[in-house]
């Protein structure tokens, strides 16, 4: 993309590089939208951009190390008047410390400060350097129209912040207290998403199933967004195991658009460890949530997050994590080595609780092998099944298309069989263990009886 002329002169260009979770991806879409409304043109590369923003994550130390390295690299793309800003969770966490550390950075803006970006950029242009990290519990950016880049699905934030205080986690400090958007605002955005030709939405929040706007809970929200004409798939991430009320489970079970997949972070399979993590559930409570979900939703796929090497982790506690994985038989898991974050309660735990790196690595590798093994076995049993997939993008190898089943499996389909944005019915013909290959069995999937589609799919590319 190049600079475009307007009557007021050339439009300035802005490039945003995004790290971290979907919440950050969604925030970048809001920043692009807000800046576009203030005369900026989004561009896809940093080279020569007038404004470069790095939207950062602070969840683990290596996420931050990467950003520090990247900030150095970005210098070579800067023109004399390029403004570099750091946004997101690391900006919130470090504030002015980042300005001291990186002299070519003129702006540091936390997740609740994006509304003032256009003014802050004007200030930076006249040589000022700012750190804006106040929380704003009212801020949902309702008047900002997100500029979406994802081709077929829309991230919709429904809740910001987090009221849990898991002892390892930096998020409550970088995102502030939990607050929910009004249901009507989320529904309005869902209509906008359909008008843009998208039919899948992913509702976002740190403990998204605790959503409550004062009048409506998450069950109401699921029902309301699924009822929007043209919405064919509804997903959400991440729920907390304690916030699955019967109402929420019933909504999942009864609303056909809500996909049969839950990402249910477990963190550990040991009750004593979960207590040190302040997760507020036991191994048995977690299993009970799994059982309630599985009983209500046939064919439910479960994925999870697991931390290895949290302070004080004993061999027995780690074995409990392995055995819970075997018991639940997750379809997949994100696994992390514990990373100590400044200012979290874990920092105040006794130094002798620190698990040596070699032990962490050995446990991590064993967990990885266990999870992958189960996932492979699960996937083998699915061969021959017919599933509906939505084609998301061109696969990395460039010849196949990458599609996604309702239960979140990645399925590669031949490029000539479809285009991005199509729904297909495929037979699962092969698996690498992690992903599938699929052969289309009909041109288009029949419309689900319970959810007539209002508008034909529009194919879009990112
Ligand atoms: N709100 C979500 C998690 C957001 S962070 C939830 O409660 O499920 C995503 C994942 O990062 C967490 O589930 C956890 O597994 C991992 N994580 C968070 N803090 C971490 C830390 N200090 N070290 C290692 N992994 C961490
Ligand atoms: Fe972090 Fe726990 Fe909140 Fe998730 S629920 S964001 S892990 S404090
Ligand atoms: Fe990272 Fe912030 Fe998300 S710390 S995981 S970008 S909420």
XYZ file of C-alpha atoms and ligand atoms in Angstrom:
503
model
C 0.000 0.000 0.000
C 1.221 3.522 -0.664
C 0.361 6.875 0.771
C -2.855 8.251 -0.623
C -3.449 11.926 -1.337
C -6.331 13.696 0.366
C -7.361 17.341 0.028
C -5.470 17.997 3.293
C -2.304 16.421 1.963
C -0.828 12.920 2.022
C -2.411 10.543 4.523
C 0.005 9.185 7.079
C 0.568 5.461 7.169
C 0.459 3.223 10.246
C 1.794 -0.280 10.773
C 0.879 -2.328 13.857
C 2.735 -5.478 14.826
C 0.805 -7.691 17.239
C 2.039 -10.124 19.892
C 0.142 -12.148 22.496
C -3.428 -13.338 22.694
C -6.551 -12.748 20.570
C -7.464 -9.865 22.856
C -4.404 -8.068 21.529
C -5.276 -8.979 17.937
C -8.692 -7.490 18.562
C -7.194 -4.365 20.181
C -4.950 -3.895 17.136
C -8.055 -4.021 14.935
C -9.577 -1.295 17.121
C -6.409 0.827 16.911
C -6.331 0.475 13.128
C -10.001 1.445 13.022
C -9.550 4.466 15.251
C -6.462 5.693 13.410
C -8.124 5.150 10.011
C -10.950 7.405 11.228
C -8.314 10.004 12.097
C -6.742 10.115 8.644
C -4.221 7.265 8.792
C -3.865 4.512 6.202
C -3.067 1.032 7.571
C -0.093 -0.643 5.874
C 1.111 -4.222 6.018
C 4.845 -3.676 6.563
C 6.947 -1.394 8.761
C 9.212 -0.246 5.953
C 8.789 3.511 5.633
C 5.588 3.703 7.694
C 4.941 7.074 9.368
C 3.830 5.341 12.555
C 4.972 1.960 13.818
C 3.157 0.484 16.808
C 4.194 -2.709 18.568
C 1.250 -4.194 20.469
C 2.884 -6.309 23.139
C 2.299 -9.215 25.537
C 3.733 -9.620 29.043
C 2.524 -13.107 29.903
C 5.966 -14.742 29.969
C 9.474 -13.353 30.026
C 10.311 -14.655 26.546
C 7.329 -12.736 25.108
C 8.946 -9.543 26.397
C 12.476 -10.454 25.348
C 11.223 -10.936 21.803
C 9.669 -7.480 21.758
C 12.829 -5.791 23.063
C 14.769 -7.491 20.261
C 12.173 -6.532 17.700
C 12.146 -2.876 18.803
C 15.857 -2.750 18.028
C 15.319 -4.313 14.595
C 12.536 -1.861 13.731
C 15.038 1.030 13.815
C 16.178 0.134 10.330
C 12.674 0.710 8.916
C 12.382 4.179 10.452
C 12.454 7.342 8.361
C 13.697 10.528 10.040
C 10.164 11.385 11.184
C 8.781 7.919 11.916
C 7.098 7.596 15.300
C 7.479 4.324 17.176
C 5.032 3.445 19.940
C 4.666 0.477 22.254
C 1.127 -0.554 23.258
C -0.460 -3.502 25.057
C 0.368 -5.407 28.217
C 4.115 -4.838 28.297
C 3.518 -1.105 27.814
C 1.111 -1.168 30.742
C 3.542 -3.131 32.875
C 6.685 -1.087 32.208
C 5.279 2.366 31.426
C 7.993 5.052 31.542
C 10.671 2.396 32.099
C 10.253 1.527 28.400
C 10.880 5.139 27.378
C 14.165 5.046 29.335
C 15.147 1.716 27.856
C 14.395 2.461 24.177
C 15.219 6.007 23.147
C 13.628 5.670 19.701
C 10.258 4.923 21.309
C 8.169 8.064 21.838
C 4.892 6.555 23.047
C 3.980 3.933 25.610
C 0.229 3.306 25.790
C -1.623 0.691 27.875
C -4.776 -1.208 26.813
C -7.206 1.405 28.174
C -5.461 4.379 26.547
C -5.942 3.756 22.824
C -8.667 6.385 22.513
C -6.047 9.120 22.881
C -3.635 7.621 20.322
C -4.334 10.207 17.582
C -3.610 13.086 20.005
C -0.584 11.329 21.489
C 0.799 10.811 17.984
C 0.337 14.513 17.232
C 2.238 15.299 20.436
C 4.988 12.868 19.542
C 5.332 14.545 16.156
C 6.226 17.757 17.960
C 8.895 15.955 19.921
C 7.089 14.894 23.083
C 7.500 11.475 24.704
C 4.571 10.020 26.642
C 3.578 7.117 28.803
C -0.201 6.666 29.159
C -1.070 3.776 31.447
C -4.154 4.792 33.414
C -6.903 2.199 33.639
C -10.355 3.269 32.503
C -13.033 0.894 33.732
C -15.617 2.423 31.392
C -13.543 1.910 28.270
C -14.904 -0.504 25.655
C -14.149 1.602 22.546
C -17.849 1.415 21.603
C -17.611 4.251 19.075
C -14.587 2.788 17.299
C -15.209 0.641 14.228
C -12.667 -2.180 14.201
C -10.658 -2.606 11.005
C -10.644 -6.407 10.595
C -7.970 -8.329 8.740
C -8.905 -11.902 9.549
C -10.550 -13.360 6.448
C -13.435 -15.445 7.691
C -13.933 -14.991 11.426
C -14.359 -11.989 13.659
C -12.869 -11.501 17.127
C -15.391 -9.713 19.315
C -14.231 -8.559 22.752
C -17.092 -8.869 25.248
C -15.202 -8.423 28.504
C -11.986 -6.612 29.400
C -9.743 -7.193 32.421
C -9.788 -10.012 34.979
C -11.026 -10.325 38.560
C -9.205 -13.570 39.316
C -5.758 -13.387 40.869
C -4.024 -16.570 39.788
C -0.680 -16.275 41.559
C 1.459 -16.733 38.430
C -0.423 -14.292 36.230
C 0.373 -10.729 35.157
C -2.914 -10.114 33.326
C -4.855 -8.556 36.255
C -2.041 -5.989 36.508
C -1.851 -5.240 32.788
C -5.578 -5.303 32.013
C -7.172 -4.140 35.262
C -10.529 -5.132 36.703
C -13.118 -7.160 34.852
C -15.893 -5.310 33.030
C -18.409 -6.472 30.443
C -19.744 -4.725 27.372
C -23.490 -4.248 27.106
C -25.188 -7.153 25.350
C -26.822 -4.773 22.857
C -23.425 -3.398 21.839
C -22.059 -6.882 21.220
C -25.142 -7.768 19.163
C -24.762 -4.559 17.144
C -21.151 -5.456 16.368
C -22.264 -8.969 15.400
C -24.649 -7.438 12.826
C -21.749 -5.337 11.471
C -19.614 -8.450 11.181
C -22.287 -10.215 9.118
C -22.601 -7.138 6.906
C -18.860 -7.468 6.238
C -19.462 -11.002 4.942
C -18.245 -12.976 7.969
C -20.279 -15.793 9.514
C -18.098 -16.964 12.417
C -17.511 -14.974 15.595
C -15.220 -15.605 18.545
C -16.278 -13.890 21.777
C -13.258 -12.804 23.794
C -12.618 -12.323 27.506
C -10.078 -13.510 30.101
C -12.829 -15.429 31.915
C -15.404 -14.946 29.229
C -18.112 -17.120 30.756
C -18.271 -14.831 33.806
C -19.596 -12.166 31.405
C -22.305 -10.074 33.036
C -23.436 -6.658 31.867
C -25.641 -6.056 34.916
C -28.711 -7.459 33.197
C -27.513 -10.340 31.063
C -25.155 -13.255 31.672
C -23.049 -15.248 29.232
C -25.936 -17.619 28.459
C -28.035 -14.646 27.298
C -25.109 -13.392 25.252
C -24.550 -16.714 23.468
C -28.236 -16.903 22.576
C -28.389 -13.286 21.425
C -25.380 -13.341 19.096
C -26.306 -16.731 17.662
C -29.751 -15.349 16.791
C -28.241 -12.715 14.486
C -29.140 -13.611 10.891
C -26.107 -14.818 8.963
C -24.123 -16.051 11.989
C -23.302 -19.684 11.452
C -20.609 -20.379 14.057
C -20.101 -18.968 17.555
C -16.973 -19.667 19.598
C -15.532 -18.108 22.740
C -12.247 -18.030 24.642
C -11.178 -18.451 27.428
C -13.736 -19.667 29.943
C -12.860 -20.316 33.597
C -13.925 -23.773 34.898
C -15.759 -22.174 37.835
C -17.972 -19.964 35.690
C -19.899 -22.666 33.826
C -23.367 -22.159 35.262
C -26.137 -24.554 34.255
C -27.574 -21.699 32.194
C -24.353 -21.321 30.197
C -24.066 -25.059 29.588
C -27.714 -25.203 28.531
C -27.182 -22.352 26.068
C -24.185 -24.168 24.593
C -26.161 -27.354 24.269
C -29.313 -25.795 22.853
C -27.982 -23.182 20.439
C -26.929 -24.925 17.212
C -24.549 -22.146 16.144
C -22.365 -22.561 19.256
C -19.539 -24.891 18.226
C -18.781 -28.173 20.031
C -15.439 -27.039 21.391
C -14.372 -25.588 24.725
C -10.877 -24.358 25.522
C -10.837 -25.044 29.262
C -7.559 -24.000 30.923
C -6.608 -26.555 33.571
C -3.078 -25.308 34.516
C -2.421 -28.336 36.755
C -4.007 -31.659 37.674
C -2.957 -31.444 41.320
C -5.288 -30.008 43.928
C -2.428 -28.798 46.165
C -0.762 -27.104 43.184
C -4.050 -25.546 42.036
C -4.345 -24.117 45.537
C -0.887 -22.499 45.317
C -1.894 -21.145 41.917
C -5.114 -19.758 43.462
C -7.155 -21.251 40.641
C -10.094 -21.717 43.050
C -10.949 -25.265 41.934
C -9.667 -28.740 42.788
C -8.817 -31.600 40.457
C -12.255 -33.045 41.240
C -13.995 -29.723 40.531
C -12.240 -29.504 37.174
C -13.274 -33.052 36.292
C -16.829 -32.263 37.349
C -16.926 -29.285 34.950
C -15.646 -31.511 32.166
C -18.293 -34.103 32.903
C -21.154 -31.601 32.988
C -20.022 -30.166 29.654
C -19.586 -33.573 28.031
C -22.917 -34.844 29.290
C -24.696 -31.844 27.815
C -22.843 -31.549 24.501
C -22.301 -34.717 22.448
C -19.044 -34.798 20.519
C -17.523 -31.948 22.549
C -13.819 -31.332 21.894
C -11.735 -30.053 24.803
C -8.433 -28.223 24.682
C -6.499 -26.733 27.578
C -3.569 -24.717 28.952
C -1.023 -26.286 31.309
C 1.862 -24.725 33.255
C 4.889 -26.859 34.147
C 7.322 -26.015 36.943
C 5.282 -23.627 39.044
C 7.031 -23.050 42.424
C 6.971 -26.073 44.682
C 5.861 -28.526 41.980
C 6.697 -31.995 43.282
C 7.058 -35.174 41.229
C 3.724 -36.358 42.626
C 1.984 -33.109 41.686
C 3.368 -33.304 38.178
C 2.221 -36.936 37.898
C -1.264 -35.687 38.812
C -1.107 -33.347 35.815
C -0.139 -36.231 33.525
C -2.879 -38.444 34.915
C -5.547 -35.753 34.555
C -4.518 -35.373 30.895
C -4.979 -39.121 30.457
C -8.297 -39.043 32.239
C -9.778 -36.127 30.290
C -8.090 -37.054 26.982
C -7.772 -33.490 25.691
C -7.866 -32.966 21.957
C -4.932 -30.596 22.316
C -3.128 -28.408 24.836
C -0.957 -25.322 25.024
C 1.850 -26.120 27.427
C 4.072 -23.533 29.090
C 7.126 -23.548 31.299
C 6.405 -21.320 34.282
C 7.858 -17.844 33.930
C 8.165 -15.638 37.019
C 6.465 -12.273 36.513
C 7.425 -9.205 38.497
C 4.846 -8.194 41.097
C 2.779 -11.395 41.003
C 2.121 -13.317 44.257
C 4.352 -16.152 42.996
C 7.316 -13.819 43.489
C 6.773 -13.924 47.228
C 6.932 -17.717 47.428
C 10.011 -19.209 49.126
C 13.096 -19.322 46.914
C 13.611 -23.008 47.707
C 10.323 -23.769 45.927
C 11.915 -22.865 42.580
C 11.944 -25.913 40.324
C 15.375 -26.379 38.657
C 15.419 -25.744 34.882
C 16.545 -29.297 34.094
C 13.593 -30.733 36.018
C 11.169 -28.356 34.289
C 12.509 -29.315 30.869
C 12.309 -33.038 31.587
C 8.715 -32.700 32.836
C 7.739 -30.467 29.945
C 9.008 -32.994 27.402
C 7.127 -35.808 29.122
C 3.932 -33.762 29.204
C 4.323 -32.852 25.537
C 4.752 -36.510 24.559
C 1.722 -37.513 26.644
C -0.541 -34.793 25.232
C 0.577 -35.394 21.644
C 0.103 -39.154 22.036
C -3.462 -38.754 23.269
C -4.247 -36.224 20.581
C -2.942 -38.598 17.889
C -5.027 -41.480 19.257
C -8.122 -39.268 19.380
C -7.536 -38.148 15.812
C -7.032 -41.676 14.458
C -10.500 -42.624 15.665
C -11.975 -39.767 13.602
C -10.745 -41.049 10.227
C -13.626 -41.719 7.868
C -15.944 -39.268 9.641
C -17.776 -36.574 7.678
C -17.534 -33.069 9.091
C -18.428 -29.538 8.098
C -15.416 -27.290 7.646
C -15.020 -23.576 7.000
C -12.127 -22.738 4.668
C -9.949 -20.175 6.478
C -6.833 -19.555 4.417
C -4.190 -20.866 2.062
C -2.077 -23.406 3.964
C 1.559 -22.655 4.647
C 2.773 -24.963 1.864
C 0.852 -22.775 -0.600
C -0.936 -25.604 -2.419
C -3.657 -26.701 -0.001
C -6.373 -24.746 1.763
C -6.609 -24.784 5.542
C -10.077 -25.309 6.953
C -11.539 -25.687 10.427
C -14.210 -28.073 11.728
C -16.787 -27.001 14.272
C -14.858 -28.946 16.910
C -11.693 -26.984 16.062
C -9.782 -29.533 14.038
C -7.474 -28.270 11.315
C -8.335 -29.934 8.006
C -6.345 -29.493 4.792
C -8.466 -29.564 1.636
C -7.447 -29.474 -2.042
C -7.176 -25.916 -3.381
C -9.460 -26.576 -6.358
C -12.298 -27.780 -4.140
C -13.222 -24.459 -2.561
C -12.395 -20.865 -1.897
C -11.693 -19.028 1.308
C -14.931 -18.471 3.231
C -16.697 -21.566 1.829
C -18.343 -24.177 4.029
C -17.744 -27.736 2.805
C -18.583 -31.209 3.978
C -15.457 -33.326 3.912
C -14.539 -36.866 4.753
C -11.492 -37.042 7.021
C -9.152 -39.196 4.966
C -5.795 -38.855 6.714
C -4.106 -37.415 9.759
C -0.573 -36.418 10.629
C -1.587 -36.946 14.234
C -2.142 -33.237 14.709
C -3.984 -32.134 11.556
C -6.231 -33.868 9.014
C -6.582 -34.073 5.285
C -10.136 -34.006 4.005
C -11.861 -34.865 0.744
C -14.989 -32.899 -0.133
C -18.028 -35.116 -0.417
C -20.384 -32.440 -1.741
C -19.840 -28.991 -3.167
C -21.488 -27.203 -0.288
C -22.581 -28.303 3.126
C -26.359 -28.461 3.479
C -27.728 -25.748 5.680
C -28.294 -26.972 9.211
C -32.020 -27.548 9.684
C -32.189 -25.650 12.930
C -30.443 -22.523 11.705
C -31.547 -21.284 8.304
C -28.958 -19.000 6.750
C -30.206 -15.579 5.852
C -27.534 -14.613 3.370
C -25.227 -16.564 1.102
C -21.598 -16.733 2.167
C -19.410 -14.022 0.793
C -15.863 -15.095 0.172
C -13.263 -12.745 1.579
C -9.504 -12.799 1.731
C -7.317 -11.242 4.380
N -7.446 -15.899 31.160
C -7.009 -17.119 30.665
C -5.510 -17.236 30.495
C -4.776 -16.153 29.853
S -3.051 -16.375 29.778
C -7.404 -18.165 31.657
O -7.526 -17.920 32.835
O -7.534 -19.261 31.227
C -2.908 -17.837 28.787
C -2.152 -18.938 29.454
O -0.806 -18.548 29.701
C -2.667 -19.351 30.811
O -3.758 -20.189 30.727
C -1.465 -20.035 31.425
O -1.440 -21.395 31.091
C -0.293 -19.340 30.750
N 0.419 -18.470 31.683
C -0.043 -17.390 32.326
N 0.904 -16.854 33.127
C 2.014 -17.640 32.983
C 3.316 -17.619 33.550
N 3.688 -16.691 34.453
N 4.201 -18.571 33.160
C 3.845 -19.523 32.273
N 2.623 -19.580 31.704
C 1.708 -18.657 32.060
Fe -4.657 -14.750 34.569
Fe -6.088 -16.313 36.129
Fe -7.139 -14.051 35.159
Fe -6.686 -16.097 33.534
S -8.122 -16.082 35.255
S -6.169 -13.956 33.149
S -4.836 -16.988 34.360
S -5.459 -14.207 36.620
Fe -0.403 -11.333 26.753
Fe -1.836 -9.373 27.651
Fe -2.963 -11.288 26.249
S -0.195 -10.362 28.734
S -1.724 -13.050 26.763
S -1.462 -9.880 25.503
S -3.879 -10.156 27.928
